[in-house]
């Protein structure tokens, strides 16, 4: 390794402070920025990193892990004896079958491809099942191998340019569905492979809706990779919006909805940066787009709708770490208007983050219990929910510790 190379935080032995400094540097965050987001002083951060202060208590460690987007707590603490994955959920039992379907060549000329109309009908049912099922990953994991195979066959067996574009649009949508299954599971390479294939298929389709959906998912993938990829997330969302602009005057609600979803992605990324004015400015644009949709419209992929804007406001406030504003938005949002079980669970998690940020830990746990009731597989794979639960298992209040431990058991966070 060159003398000026950044050390590897996963090489033992390294102290907690050294690991924190290396991971902070890799994220491109300064000590003052980290200190501000943690509610500490820059000198405290320096003292921890230089070993003048020992490893903090678990609640602080978990806040640092969230800030640095550490996926496994042992990567930060150095304790490999009991790894705890924070932002990556457990591997689903159907993940290998989905992976195999993605990786297959599908060259079997003896099997006839279904029509794009047939694929579209299956996709409609698949999206409906995803929104209605509490165990939505199980449902998707069962459907995806066949959908991936048949959509690939449809592209290969297209007999005209127009048929091929239609098949590519269907294939792109199948890959979009697959990303909802693969996200936050322990195979990031597979997630990126599917995201890239979805974007290629969307571009080949020349369908503005397909391109918008693929860009929406790619923007999320970039943003969740960390601050170094925020510019890429913005570029993906803004370029897609610019491309779609000329189609909007005559577009149907699907295209308008994906445009609104992309506007919110720009708001989300700005909030992650801490840019309050920009974040709320983009939220306002998304809100204006939502108001042009019919009151009952709900986009099957992005969940964009009038009903979702309250939930989006909670997310913006939480990402800006505005505790009081986050709670005000959570109280104002109408969760009952969200028809999708996994999206409702995600909103409950964001509400829990708001309450936890505001120091209302008991309410946060109660809200996470609501998320678990709505869709257990959503909260099980959500790093923010896992972080809050783990932190509260260390609470000084016995009743709260017991409540958090019960939820940790349901999420599979406790060793058997």
mmCIF file of C-alpha atoms in Angstrom:
data_model
loop_
_atom_site.group_PDB
_atom_site.id
_atom_site.type_symbol
_atom_site.label_atom_id
_atom_site.label_comp_id
_atom_site.label_asym_id
_atom_site.label_seq_id
_atom_site.Cartn_x
_atom_site.Cartn_y
_atom_site.Cartn_z
ATOM 1 C CA UNK A 1 0.000 0.000 0.000
ATOM 2 C CA UNK A 2 1.435 3.482 -0.852
ATOM 3 C CA UNK A 3 2.448 5.587 2.131
ATOM 4 C CA UNK A 4 -0.232 8.165 1.347
ATOM 5 C CA UNK A 5 -3.026 5.622 0.889
ATOM 6 C CA UNK A 6 -6.023 5.718 3.201
ATOM 7 C CA UNK A 7 -5.826 2.838 5.703
ATOM 8 C CA UNK A 8 -8.464 0.150 5.598
ATOM 9 C CA UNK A 9 -10.749 0.438 8.665
ATOM 10 C CA UNK A 10 -11.537 -3.255 8.421
ATOM 11 C CA UNK A 11 -7.931 -4.316 9.036
ATOM 12 C CA UNK A 12 -7.264 -5.154 12.684
ATOM 13 C CA UNK A 13 -6.168 -3.818 14.992
ATOM 14 C CA UNK A 14 -7.669 -0.353 14.750
ATOM 15 C CA UNK A 15 -9.238 1.583 17.584
ATOM 16 C CA UNK A 16 -12.775 2.937 17.396
ATOM 17 C CA UNK A 17 -11.543 6.513 16.905
ATOM 18 C CA UNK A 18 -9.260 5.523 14.047
ATOM 19 C CA UNK A 19 -12.085 3.694 12.316
ATOM 20 C CA UNK A 20 -14.381 6.665 12.802
ATOM 21 C CA UNK A 21 -11.808 9.043 11.290
ATOM 22 C CA UNK A 22 -11.164 6.801 8.277
ATOM 23 C CA UNK A 23 -14.855 6.280 7.562
ATOM 24 C CA UNK A 24 -15.580 10.003 8.050
ATOM 25 C CA UNK A 25 -12.800 10.908 5.627
ATOM 26 C CA UNK A 26 -14.082 8.435 3.038
ATOM 27 C CA UNK A 27 -17.495 10.064 3.240
ATOM 28 C CA UNK A 28 -15.923 13.459 2.617
ATOM 29 C CA UNK A 29 -17.226 14.924 5.890
ATOM 30 C CA UNK A 30 -15.280 17.422 8.002
ATOM 31 C CA UNK A 31 -15.078 17.262 11.787
ATOM 32 C CA UNK A 32 -17.214 20.419 12.220
ATOM 33 C CA UNK A 33 -19.937 18.969 9.971
ATOM 34 C CA UNK A 34 -19.984 15.643 11.838
ATOM 35 C CA UNK A 35 -19.938 17.457 15.169
ATOM 36 C CA UNK A 36 -22.894 19.624 14.195
ATOM 37 C CA UNK A 37 -24.961 16.668 12.994
ATOM 38 C CA UNK A 38 -24.184 14.754 16.197
ATOM 39 C CA UNK A 39 -24.875 17.716 18.457
ATOM 40 C CA UNK A 40 -21.292 17.639 19.739
ATOM 41 C CA UNK A 41 -18.318 19.983 19.463
ATOM 42 C CA UNK A 42 -15.544 19.612 16.852
ATOM 43 C CA UNK A 43 -13.085 19.166 19.713
ATOM 44 C CA UNK A 44 -15.112 16.204 20.995
ATOM 45 C CA UNK A 45 -14.943 14.568 17.564
ATOM 46 C CA UNK A 46 -11.196 15.160 17.453
ATOM 47 C CA UNK A 47 -10.723 13.711 20.943
ATOM 48 C CA UNK A 48 -12.656 10.574 20.013
ATOM 49 C CA UNK A 49 -10.747 10.097 16.765
ATOM 50 C CA UNK A 50 -7.370 10.613 18.427
ATOM 51 C CA UNK A 51 -8.167 8.264 21.299
ATOM 52 C CA UNK A 52 -8.261 10.913 24.027
ATOM 53 C CA UNK A 53 -11.869 9.855 24.644
ATOM 54 C CA UNK A 54 -12.773 6.184 24.580
ATOM 55 C CA UNK A 55 -15.554 4.532 22.631
ATOM 56 C CA UNK A 56 -18.889 6.314 23.286
ATOM 57 C CA UNK A 57 -21.977 4.568 24.578
ATOM 58 C CA UNK A 58 -24.213 2.645 22.169
ATOM 59 C CA UNK A 59 -26.735 5.444 21.451
ATOM 60 C CA UNK A 60 -23.934 7.737 20.272
ATOM 61 C CA UNK A 61 -22.237 4.932 18.329
ATOM 62 C CA UNK A 62 -25.495 4.282 16.501
ATOM 63 C CA UNK A 63 -25.902 7.955 15.598
ATOM 64 C CA UNK A 64 -22.344 7.983 14.241
ATOM 65 C CA UNK A 65 -23.042 4.790 12.286
ATOM 66 C CA UNK A 66 -26.156 6.335 10.730
ATOM 67 C CA UNK A 67 -24.319 9.522 9.832
ATOM 68 C CA UNK A 68 -21.407 7.652 8.232
ATOM 69 C CA UNK A 69 -23.771 5.140 6.570
ATOM 70 C CA UNK A 70 -21.943 2.243 8.214
ATOM 71 C CA UNK A 71 -23.710 -0.901 7.101
ATOM 72 C CA UNK A 72 -22.356 -3.267 9.757
ATOM 73 C CA UNK A 73 -21.800 -1.945 13.267
ATOM 74 C CA UNK A 74 -18.649 -4.041 13.638
ATOM 75 C CA UNK A 75 -17.067 -2.037 10.791
ATOM 76 C CA UNK A 76 -17.116 0.946 13.144
ATOM 77 C CA UNK A 77 -16.500 -0.730 16.508
ATOM 78 C CA UNK A 78 -14.024 -3.370 15.341
ATOM 79 C CA UNK A 79 -15.877 -6.071 17.290
ATOM 80 C CA UNK A 80 -16.282 -8.897 14.776
ATOM 81 C CA UNK A 81 -17.719 -11.321 17.327
ATOM 82 C CA UNK A 82 -21.295 -10.068 16.963
ATOM 83 C CA UNK A 83 -21.816 -8.256 13.644
ATOM 84 C CA UNK A 84 -24.973 -6.178 13.463
ATOM 85 C CA UNK A 85 -25.998 -4.988 10.016
ATOM 86 C CA UNK A 86 -27.682 -1.603 10.255
ATOM 87 C CA UNK A 87 -28.496 -0.477 6.721
ATOM 88 C CA UNK A 88 -28.532 -3.909 5.109
ATOM 89 C CA UNK A 89 -31.254 -6.325 6.047
ATOM 90 C CA UNK A 90 -30.940 -10.090 6.182
ATOM 91 C CA UNK A 91 -30.821 -12.025 2.940
ATOM 92 C CA UNK A 92 -34.305 -13.179 1.926
ATOM 93 C CA UNK A 93 -34.736 -16.891 1.271
ATOM 94 C CA UNK A 94 -35.853 -16.117 -2.312
ATOM 95 C CA UNK A 95 -32.856 -13.890 -3.089
ATOM 96 C CA UNK A 96 -30.817 -16.704 -4.735
ATOM 97 C CA UNK A 97 -33.654 -17.528 -7.147
ATOM 98 C CA UNK A 98 -34.055 -13.872 -8.128
ATOM 99 C CA UNK A 99 -30.287 -13.512 -8.540
ATOM 100 C CA UNK A 100 -30.173 -16.587 -10.777
ATOM 101 C CA UNK A 101 -32.984 -15.220 -12.930
ATOM 102 C CA UNK A 102 -31.181 -11.888 -13.342
ATOM 103 C CA UNK A 103 -27.917 -13.616 -14.265
ATOM 104 C CA UNK A 104 -29.451 -16.131 -16.708
ATOM 105 C CA UNK A 105 -28.963 -15.582 -20.453
ATOM 106 C CA UNK A 106 -32.480 -16.742 -21.407
ATOM 107 C CA UNK A 107 -31.468 -18.011 -24.841
ATOM 108 C CA UNK A 108 -34.023 -20.840 -25.030
ATOM 109 C CA UNK A 109 -35.524 -20.463 -28.499
ATOM 110 C CA UNK A 110 -37.957 -23.332 -27.905
ATOM 111 C CA UNK A 111 -39.979 -21.347 -25.368
ATOM 112 C CA UNK A 112 -42.423 -18.825 -26.771
ATOM 113 C CA UNK A 113 -42.379 -15.402 -25.191
ATOM 114 C CA UNK A 114 -45.625 -13.987 -23.808
ATOM 115 C CA UNK A 115 -47.118 -10.890 -25.398
ATOM 116 C CA UNK A 116 -46.320 -7.486 -23.941
ATOM 117 C CA UNK A 117 -50.016 -7.173 -23.069
ATOM 118 C CA UNK A 118 -49.745 -10.364 -21.013
ATOM 119 C CA UNK A 119 -46.606 -9.050 -19.297
ATOM 120 C CA UNK A 120 -48.334 -5.745 -18.553
ATOM 121 C CA UNK A 121 -51.264 -7.558 -16.926
ATOM 122 C CA UNK A 122 -48.889 -9.633 -14.770
ATOM 123 C CA UNK A 123 -46.991 -6.519 -13.759
ATOM 124 C CA UNK A 124 -50.215 -4.777 -12.761
ATOM 125 C CA UNK A 125 -51.075 -7.724 -10.518
ATOM 126 C CA UNK A 126 -47.521 -7.827 -9.125
ATOM 127 C CA UNK A 127 -47.568 -4.148 -8.159
ATOM 128 C CA UNK A 128 -50.999 -4.551 -6.574
ATOM 129 C CA UNK A 129 -49.752 -7.566 -4.607
ATOM 130 C CA UNK A 130 -46.708 -5.622 -3.437
ATOM 131 C CA UNK A 131 -48.882 -2.825 -2.068
ATOM 132 C CA UNK A 132 -51.434 -5.116 -0.443
ATOM 133 C CA UNK A 133 -49.236 -7.799 1.130
ATOM 134 C CA UNK A 134 -47.609 -7.450 4.536
ATOM 135 C CA UNK A 135 -44.939 -9.936 3.403
ATOM 136 C CA UNK A 136 -44.373 -8.099 0.134
ATOM 137 C CA UNK A 137 -40.800 -9.346 -0.377
ATOM 138 C CA UNK A 138 -42.002 -12.924 -0.190
ATOM 139 C CA UNK A 139 -44.658 -12.152 -2.794
ATOM 140 C CA UNK A 140 -42.192 -10.416 -5.123
ATOM 141 C CA UNK A 141 -39.551 -13.086 -4.631
ATOM 142 C CA UNK A 142 -42.010 -15.699 -5.843
ATOM 143 C CA UNK A 143 -43.156 -13.718 -8.900
ATOM 144 C CA UNK A 144 -39.893 -12.206 -10.105
ATOM 145 C CA UNK A 145 -37.987 -15.200 -11.565
ATOM 146 C CA UNK A 146 -40.785 -15.941 -14.038
ATOM 147 C CA UNK A 147 -41.332 -12.287 -14.886
ATOM 148 C CA UNK A 148 -37.631 -11.672 -15.513
ATOM 149 C CA UNK A 149 -37.345 -14.728 -17.751
ATOM 150 C CA UNK A 150 -40.464 -13.943 -19.769
ATOM 151 C CA UNK A 151 -39.645 -10.241 -20.199
ATOM 152 C CA UNK A 152 -36.144 -11.111 -21.436
ATOM 153 C CA UNK A 153 -37.665 -13.597 -23.896
ATOM 154 C CA UNK A 154 -40.120 -10.969 -25.118
ATOM 155 C CA UNK A 155 -37.248 -8.644 -25.990
ATOM 156 C CA UNK A 156 -35.270 -11.375 -27.741
ATOM 157 C CA UNK A 157 -38.219 -12.592 -29.796
ATOM 158 C CA UNK A 158 -39.553 -9.184 -30.866
ATOM 159 C CA UNK A 159 -40.219 -9.161 -34.615
ATOM 160 C CA UNK A 160 -40.374 -5.394 -35.187
ATOM 161 C CA UNK A 161 -38.846 -2.204 -33.877
ATOM 162 C CA UNK A 162 -42.073 -1.099 -32.216
ATOM 163 C CA UNK A 163 -42.587 -4.504 -30.585
ATOM 164 C CA UNK A 164 -39.030 -4.450 -29.285
ATOM 165 C CA UNK A 165 -39.495 -0.993 -27.756
ATOM 166 C CA UNK A 166 -42.680 -2.152 -26.029
ATOM 167 C CA UNK A 167 -40.913 -5.263 -24.725
ATOM 168 C CA UNK A 168 -37.996 -3.162 -23.478
ATOM 169 C CA UNK A 169 -40.439 -0.959 -21.564
ATOM 170 C CA UNK A 170 -41.933 -4.064 -19.931
ATOM 171 C CA UNK A 171 -38.468 -5.433 -19.127
ATOM 172 C CA UNK A 172 -37.475 -2.115 -17.561
ATOM 173 C CA UNK A 173 -40.571 -2.218 -15.357
ATOM 174 C CA UNK A 174 -39.746 -5.789 -14.306
ATOM 175 C CA UNK A 175 -36.271 -4.624 -13.277
ATOM 176 C CA UNK A 176 -37.902 -1.775 -11.338
ATOM 177 C CA UNK A 177 -40.015 -4.304 -9.470
ATOM 178 C CA UNK A 178 -36.887 -6.357 -8.798
ATOM 179 C CA UNK A 179 -35.142 -3.377 -7.213
ATOM 180 C CA UNK A 180 -37.843 -3.165 -4.559
ATOM 181 C CA UNK A 181 -37.089 -6.778 -3.655
ATOM 182 C CA UNK A 182 -33.285 -6.520 -3.769
ATOM 183 C CA UNK A 183 -32.907 -3.175 -1.969
ATOM 184 C CA UNK A 184 -31.281 -3.332 1.489
ATOM 185 C CA UNK A 185 -30.366 -6.970 1.059
ATOM 186 C CA UNK A 186 -26.734 -8.154 1.265
ATOM 187 C CA UNK A 187 -25.963 -8.003 -2.464
ATOM 188 C CA UNK A 188 -25.295 -4.396 -3.519
ATOM 189 C CA UNK A 189 -23.636 -5.540 -6.745
ATOM 190 C CA UNK A 190 -26.874 -7.246 -7.802
ATOM 191 C CA UNK A 191 -28.863 -4.093 -7.012
ATOM 192 C CA UNK A 192 -26.603 -1.965 -9.198
ATOM 193 C CA UNK A 193 -26.660 -4.564 -11.991
ATOM 194 C CA UNK A 194 -30.459 -4.535 -12.007
ATOM 195 C CA UNK A 195 -30.601 -0.722 -11.817
ATOM 196 C CA UNK A 196 -28.253 -0.379 -14.789
ATOM 197 C CA UNK A 197 -30.112 -2.983 -16.850
ATOM 198 C CA UNK A 198 -33.374 -1.234 -16.049
ATOM 199 C CA UNK A 199 -31.978 2.079 -17.268
ATOM 200 C CA UNK A 200 -30.634 0.529 -20.482
ATOM 201 C CA UNK A 201 -33.966 -1.163 -21.202
ATOM 202 C CA UNK A 202 -35.827 2.088 -20.485
ATOM 203 C CA UNK A 203 -33.635 4.044 -22.862
ATOM 204 C CA UNK A 204 -34.084 1.401 -25.553
ATOM 205 C CA UNK A 205 -37.859 1.654 -25.097
ATOM 206 C CA UNK A 206 -37.856 5.435 -25.706
ATOM 207 C CA UNK A 207 -40.816 5.521 -23.308
ATOM 208 C CA UNK A 208 -40.739 8.665 -21.107
ATOM 209 C CA UNK A 209 -42.513 6.890 -18.260
ATOM 210 C CA UNK A 210 -40.073 3.971 -18.284
ATOM 211 C CA UNK A 211 -37.110 6.357 -18.443
ATOM 212 C CA UNK A 212 -38.513 8.391 -15.555
ATOM 213 C CA UNK A 213 -39.014 5.336 -13.346
ATOM 214 C CA UNK A 214 -35.534 4.004 -14.074
ATOM 215 C CA UNK A 215 -34.016 7.410 -13.294
ATOM 216 C CA UNK A 216 -36.055 7.669 -10.080
ATOM 217 C CA UNK A 217 -34.683 4.351 -8.842
ATOM 218 C CA UNK A 218 -31.136 5.119 -9.974
ATOM 219 C CA UNK A 219 -31.217 8.451 -8.140
ATOM 220 C CA UNK A 220 -32.155 6.638 -4.942
ATOM 221 C CA UNK A 221 -29.381 4.095 -5.422
ATOM 222 C CA UNK A 222 -26.808 6.865 -5.873
ATOM 223 C CA UNK A 223 -28.049 8.856 -2.885
ATOM 224 C CA UNK A 224 -28.082 5.849 -0.573
ATOM 225 C CA UNK A 225 -24.482 5.057 -1.522
ATOM 226 C CA UNK A 226 -23.339 8.163 0.360
ATOM 227 C CA UNK A 227 -22.450 11.868 0.071
ATOM 228 C CA UNK A 228 -19.884 11.236 -2.647
ATOM 229 C CA UNK A 229 -22.765 10.186 -4.912
ATOM 230 C CA UNK A 230 -25.215 13.015 -4.140
ATOM 231 C CA UNK A 231 -24.191 14.880 -7.297
ATOM 232 C CA UNK A 232 -24.880 11.756 -9.362
ATOM 233 C CA UNK A 233 -28.302 11.423 -7.715
ATOM 234 C CA UNK A 234 -29.126 15.021 -8.587
ATOM 235 C CA UNK A 235 -27.859 14.630 -12.134
ATOM 236 C CA UNK A 236 -29.998 11.529 -12.657
ATOM 237 C CA UNK A 237 -33.177 13.198 -11.387
ATOM 238 C CA UNK A 238 -32.675 16.554 -13.109
ATOM 239 C CA UNK A 239 -31.652 15.125 -16.481
ATOM 240 C CA UNK A 240 -34.708 12.869 -16.474
ATOM 241 C CA UNK A 241 -36.955 15.817 -15.600
ATOM 242 C CA UNK A 242 -35.460 17.866 -18.426
ATOM 243 C CA UNK A 243 -36.007 14.993 -20.879
ATOM 244 C CA UNK A 244 -39.620 14.489 -19.780
ATOM 245 C CA UNK A 245 -40.555 18.166 -19.907
ATOM 246 C CA UNK A 246 -41.519 18.163 -23.575
ATOM 247 C CA UNK A 247 -43.862 15.206 -23.078
ATOM 248 C CA UNK A 248 -45.779 16.688 -20.129
ATOM 249 C CA UNK A 249 -48.309 18.886 -21.993
ATOM 250 C CA UNK A 250 -49.960 15.814 -23.549
ATOM 251 C CA UNK A 251 -48.880 13.189 -21.011
ATOM 252 C CA UNK A 252 -51.166 11.014 -18.898
ATOM 253 C CA UNK A 253 -51.152 10.946 -15.094
ATOM 254 C CA UNK A 254 -48.444 8.257 -14.980
ATOM 255 C CA UNK A 255 -45.899 10.549 -16.599
ATOM 256 C CA UNK A 256 -46.904 13.545 -14.488
ATOM 257 C CA UNK A 257 -46.623 11.391 -11.375
ATOM 258 C CA UNK A 258 -43.123 10.189 -12.185
ATOM 259 C CA UNK A 259 -42.114 13.803 -12.818
ATOM 260 C CA UNK A 260 -43.425 14.695 -9.363
ATOM 261 C CA UNK A 261 -41.582 11.727 -7.854
ATOM 262 C CA UNK A 262 -38.334 12.949 -9.449
ATOM 263 C CA UNK A 263 -38.924 16.441 -8.063
ATOM 264 C CA UNK A 264 -39.232 14.933 -4.613
ATOM 265 C CA UNK A 265 -36.009 12.963 -5.127
ATOM 266 C CA UNK A 266 -34.265 16.294 -5.713
ATOM 267 C CA UNK A 267 -35.806 17.535 -2.455
ATOM 268 C CA UNK A 268 -34.670 14.406 -0.611
ATOM 269 C CA UNK A 269 -31.065 14.709 -1.792
ATOM 270 C CA UNK A 270 -30.963 18.415 -0.914
ATOM 271 C CA UNK A 271 -32.242 17.565 2.575
ATOM 272 C CA UNK A 272 -29.499 14.968 2.947
ATOM 273 C CA UNK A 273 -27.021 17.732 2.144
ATOM 274 C CA UNK A 274 -28.597 19.955 4.782
ATOM 275 C CA UNK A 275 -29.794 22.491 2.179
ATOM 276 C CA UNK A 276 -33.108 23.474 3.734
ATOM 277 C CA UNK A 277 -34.230 26.119 1.240
ATOM 278 C CA UNK A 278 -33.456 23.958 -1.788
ATOM 279 C CA UNK A 279 -35.120 20.916 -0.227
ATOM 280 C CA UNK A 280 -38.383 22.693 0.571
ATOM 281 C CA UNK A 281 -38.289 24.441 -2.805
ATOM 282 C CA UNK A 282 -38.269 21.114 -4.611
ATOM 283 C CA UNK A 283 -40.938 19.778 -2.238
ATOM 284 C CA UNK A 284 -43.130 22.731 -3.218
ATOM 285 C CA UNK A 285 -42.665 21.850 -6.900
ATOM 286 C CA UNK A 286 -43.606 18.230 -6.212
ATOM 287 C CA UNK A 287 -46.646 19.399 -4.254
ATOM 288 C CA UNK A 288 -47.761 21.534 -7.209
ATOM 289 C CA UNK A 289 -47.411 18.519 -9.508
ATOM 290 C CA UNK A 290 -49.398 16.337 -7.104
ATOM 291 C CA UNK A 291 -52.252 18.848 -7.076
ATOM 292 C CA UNK A 292 -52.684 18.349 -10.831
ATOM 293 C CA UNK A 293 -53.345 14.637 -10.283
ATOM 294 C CA UNK A 294 -56.802 13.333 -9.502
ATOM 295 C CA UNK A 295 -57.462 12.942 -5.780
ATOM 296 C CA UNK A 296 -57.577 9.141 -5.959
ATOM 297 C CA UNK A 297 -54.589 8.604 -8.265
ATOM 298 C CA UNK A 298 -51.697 6.592 -6.801
ATOM 299 C CA UNK A 299 -48.629 5.779 -8.908
ATOM 300 C CA UNK A 300 -47.991 2.011 -8.654
ATOM 301 C CA UNK A 301 -44.182 2.230 -8.626
ATOM 302 C CA UNK A 302 -43.282 5.455 -6.797
ATOM 303 C CA UNK A 303 -46.461 5.864 -4.700
ATOM 304 C CA UNK A 304 -46.526 9.497 -5.859
ATOM 305 C CA UNK A 305 -49.929 11.046 -5.259
ATOM 306 C CA UNK A 306 -51.655 13.801 -3.351
ATOM 307 C CA UNK A 307 -51.850 11.430 -0.401
ATOM 308 C CA UNK A 308 -48.092 10.913 -0.185
ATOM 309 C CA UNK A 309 -47.016 14.552 0.041
ATOM 310 C CA UNK A 310 -47.534 14.729 3.803
ATOM 311 C CA UNK A 311 -45.286 11.715 4.229
ATOM 312 C CA UNK A 312 -42.713 13.329 1.929
ATOM 313 C CA UNK A 313 -42.764 16.463 4.102
ATOM 314 C CA UNK A 314 -41.923 14.339 7.152
ATOM 315 C CA UNK A 315 -38.958 12.826 5.298
ATOM 316 C CA UNK A 316 -37.593 16.228 4.285
ATOM 317 C CA UNK A 317 -37.848 17.561 7.843
ATOM 318 C CA UNK A 318 -36.256 14.434 9.316
ATOM 319 C CA UNK A 319 -33.357 14.477 6.856
ATOM 320 C CA UNK A 320 -32.803 18.133 7.761
ATOM 321 C CA UNK A 321 -32.705 16.950 11.395
ATOM 322 C CA UNK A 322 -35.353 19.482 12.405
ATOM 323 C CA UNK A 323 -36.915 17.694 15.366
ATOM 324 C CA UNK A 324 -39.817 20.017 16.122
ATOM 325 C CA UNK A 325 -40.672 20.546 12.451
ATOM 326 C CA UNK A 326 -40.467 16.788 11.840
ATOM 327 C CA UNK A 327 -43.045 16.145 14.552
ATOM 328 C CA UNK A 328 -45.307 18.931 13.277
ATOM 329 C CA UNK A 329 -45.216 17.403 9.814
ATOM 330 C CA UNK A 330 -45.833 13.928 11.243
ATOM 331 C CA UNK A 331 -48.910 15.157 13.110
ATOM 332 C CA UNK A 332 -50.195 16.937 9.988
ATOM 333 C CA UNK A 333 -49.685 13.993 7.621
ATOM 334 C CA UNK A 334 -52.689 11.748 6.985
ATOM 335 C CA UNK A 335 -51.259 8.241 7.184
ATOM 336 C CA UNK A 336 -54.677 6.669 6.624
ATOM 337 C CA UNK A 337 -54.676 8.081 3.076
ATOM 338 C CA UNK A 338 -51.719 5.863 2.067
ATOM 339 C CA UNK A 339 -53.185 2.692 0.502
ATOM 340 C CA UNK A 340 -49.899 0.773 0.183
ATOM 341 C CA UNK A 341 -48.930 -1.349 3.189
ATOM 342 C CA UNK A 342 -45.141 -1.154 2.639
ATOM 343 C CA UNK A 343 -45.318 2.572 1.895
ATOM 344 C CA UNK A 344 -47.425 3.111 5.008
ATOM 345 C CA UNK A 345 -44.850 1.179 7.042
ATOM 346 C CA UNK A 346 -42.078 3.318 5.551
ATOM 347 C CA UNK A 347 -44.005 6.448 6.546
ATOM 348 C CA UNK A 348 -44.424 5.117 10.086
ATOM 349 C CA UNK A 349 -40.656 4.626 10.248
ATOM 350 C CA UNK A 350 -40.115 8.224 9.150
ATOM 351 C CA UNK A 351 -42.575 9.341 11.826
ATOM 352 C CA UNK A 352 -40.618 7.306 14.369
ATOM 353 C CA UNK A 353 -37.409 9.021 13.256
ATOM 354 C CA UNK A 354 -39.151 12.379 13.778
ATOM 355 C CA UNK A 355 -40.252 11.516 17.306
ATOM 356 C CA UNK A 356 -36.867 10.040 18.176
ATOM 357 C CA UNK A 357 -35.108 13.124 16.839
ATOM 358 C CA UNK A 358 -37.400 15.228 19.039
ATOM 359 C CA UNK A 359 -36.550 13.179 22.128
ATOM 360 C CA UNK A 360 -39.878 11.323 22.240
ATOM 361 C CA UNK A 361 -38.424 7.812 22.373
ATOM 362 C CA UNK A 362 -41.528 6.117 23.763
ATOM 363 C CA UNK A 363 -43.680 7.500 20.939
ATOM 364 C CA UNK A 364 -41.017 6.481 18.437
ATOM 365 C CA UNK A 365 -41.163 2.859 19.613
ATOM 366 C CA UNK A 366 -44.957 2.870 19.526
ATOM 367 C CA UNK A 367 -44.832 4.192 15.961
ATOM 368 C CA UNK A 368 -42.362 1.467 14.940
ATOM 369 C CA UNK A 369 -44.791 -1.092 16.331
ATOM 370 C CA UNK A 370 -47.404 0.365 13.967
ATOM 371 C CA UNK A 371 -44.902 0.025 11.114
ATOM 372 C CA UNK A 372 -44.365 -3.623 11.989
ATOM 373 C CA UNK A 373 -48.107 -4.225 12.016
ATOM 374 C CA UNK A 374 -48.499 -2.617 8.579
ATOM 375 C CA UNK A 375 -45.655 -4.494 6.846
ATOM 376 C CA UNK A 376 -43.169 -6.555 8.902
ATOM 377 C CA UNK A 377 -40.799 -7.021 5.964
ATOM 378 C CA UNK A 378 -40.467 -3.265 5.472
ATOM 379 C CA UNK A 379 -39.287 -2.514 8.990
ATOM 380 C CA UNK A 380 -37.119 -5.632 9.108
ATOM 381 C CA UNK A 381 -35.015 -4.335 6.223
ATOM 382 C CA UNK A 382 -34.949 -0.653 7.261
ATOM 383 C CA UNK A 383 -31.703 0.574 8.784
ATOM 384 C CA UNK A 384 -33.213 3.599 10.518
ATOM 385 C CA UNK A 385 -35.773 1.467 12.327
ATOM 386 C CA UNK A 386 -33.107 -1.019 13.347
ATOM 387 C CA UNK A 387 -30.902 1.779 14.676
ATOM 388 C CA UNK A 388 -33.687 3.263 16.835
ATOM 389 C CA UNK A 389 -34.635 -0.132 18.243
ATOM 390 C CA UNK A 390 -31.050 -1.037 19.078
ATOM 391 C CA UNK A 391 -30.468 2.318 20.720
ATOM 392 C CA UNK A 392 -33.536 1.971 22.912
ATOM 393 C CA UNK A 393 -32.506 -1.496 24.108
ATOM 394 C CA UNK A 394 -29.893 0.493 26.070
ATOM 395 C CA UNK A 395 -32.455 2.883 27.575
ATOM 396 C CA UNK A 396 -32.147 3.650 31.275
ATOM 397 C CA UNK A 397 -35.905 3.106 31.610
ATOM 398 C CA UNK A 398 -36.757 -0.601 32.143
ATOM 399 C CA UNK A 399 -40.175 -0.455 30.446
ATOM 400 C CA UNK A 400 -38.678 1.145 27.352
ATOM 401 C CA UNK A 401 -35.821 -1.373 27.264
ATOM 402 C CA UNK A 402 -38.343 -4.208 27.447
ATOM 403 C CA UNK A 403 -40.475 -2.730 24.673
ATOM 404 C CA UNK A 404 -37.429 -2.207 22.447
ATOM 405 C CA UNK A 405 -36.124 -5.709 23.177
ATOM 406 C CA UNK A 406 -39.460 -7.232 22.175
ATOM 407 C CA UNK A 407 -39.368 -5.342 18.883
ATOM 408 C CA UNK A 408 -35.707 -6.236 18.360
ATOM 409 C CA UNK A 409 -36.687 -9.881 18.697
ATOM 410 C CA UNK A 410 -39.383 -9.486 16.053
ATOM 411 C CA UNK A 411 -36.844 -7.867 13.702
ATOM 412 C CA UNK A 412 -34.299 -10.634 14.225
ATOM 413 C CA UNK A 413 -31.766 -8.294 15.809
ATOM 414 C CA UNK A 414 -31.163 -10.446 18.870
ATOM 415 C CA UNK A 415 -28.918 -13.487 18.795
ATOM 416 C CA UNK A 416 -30.740 -16.756 19.155
#
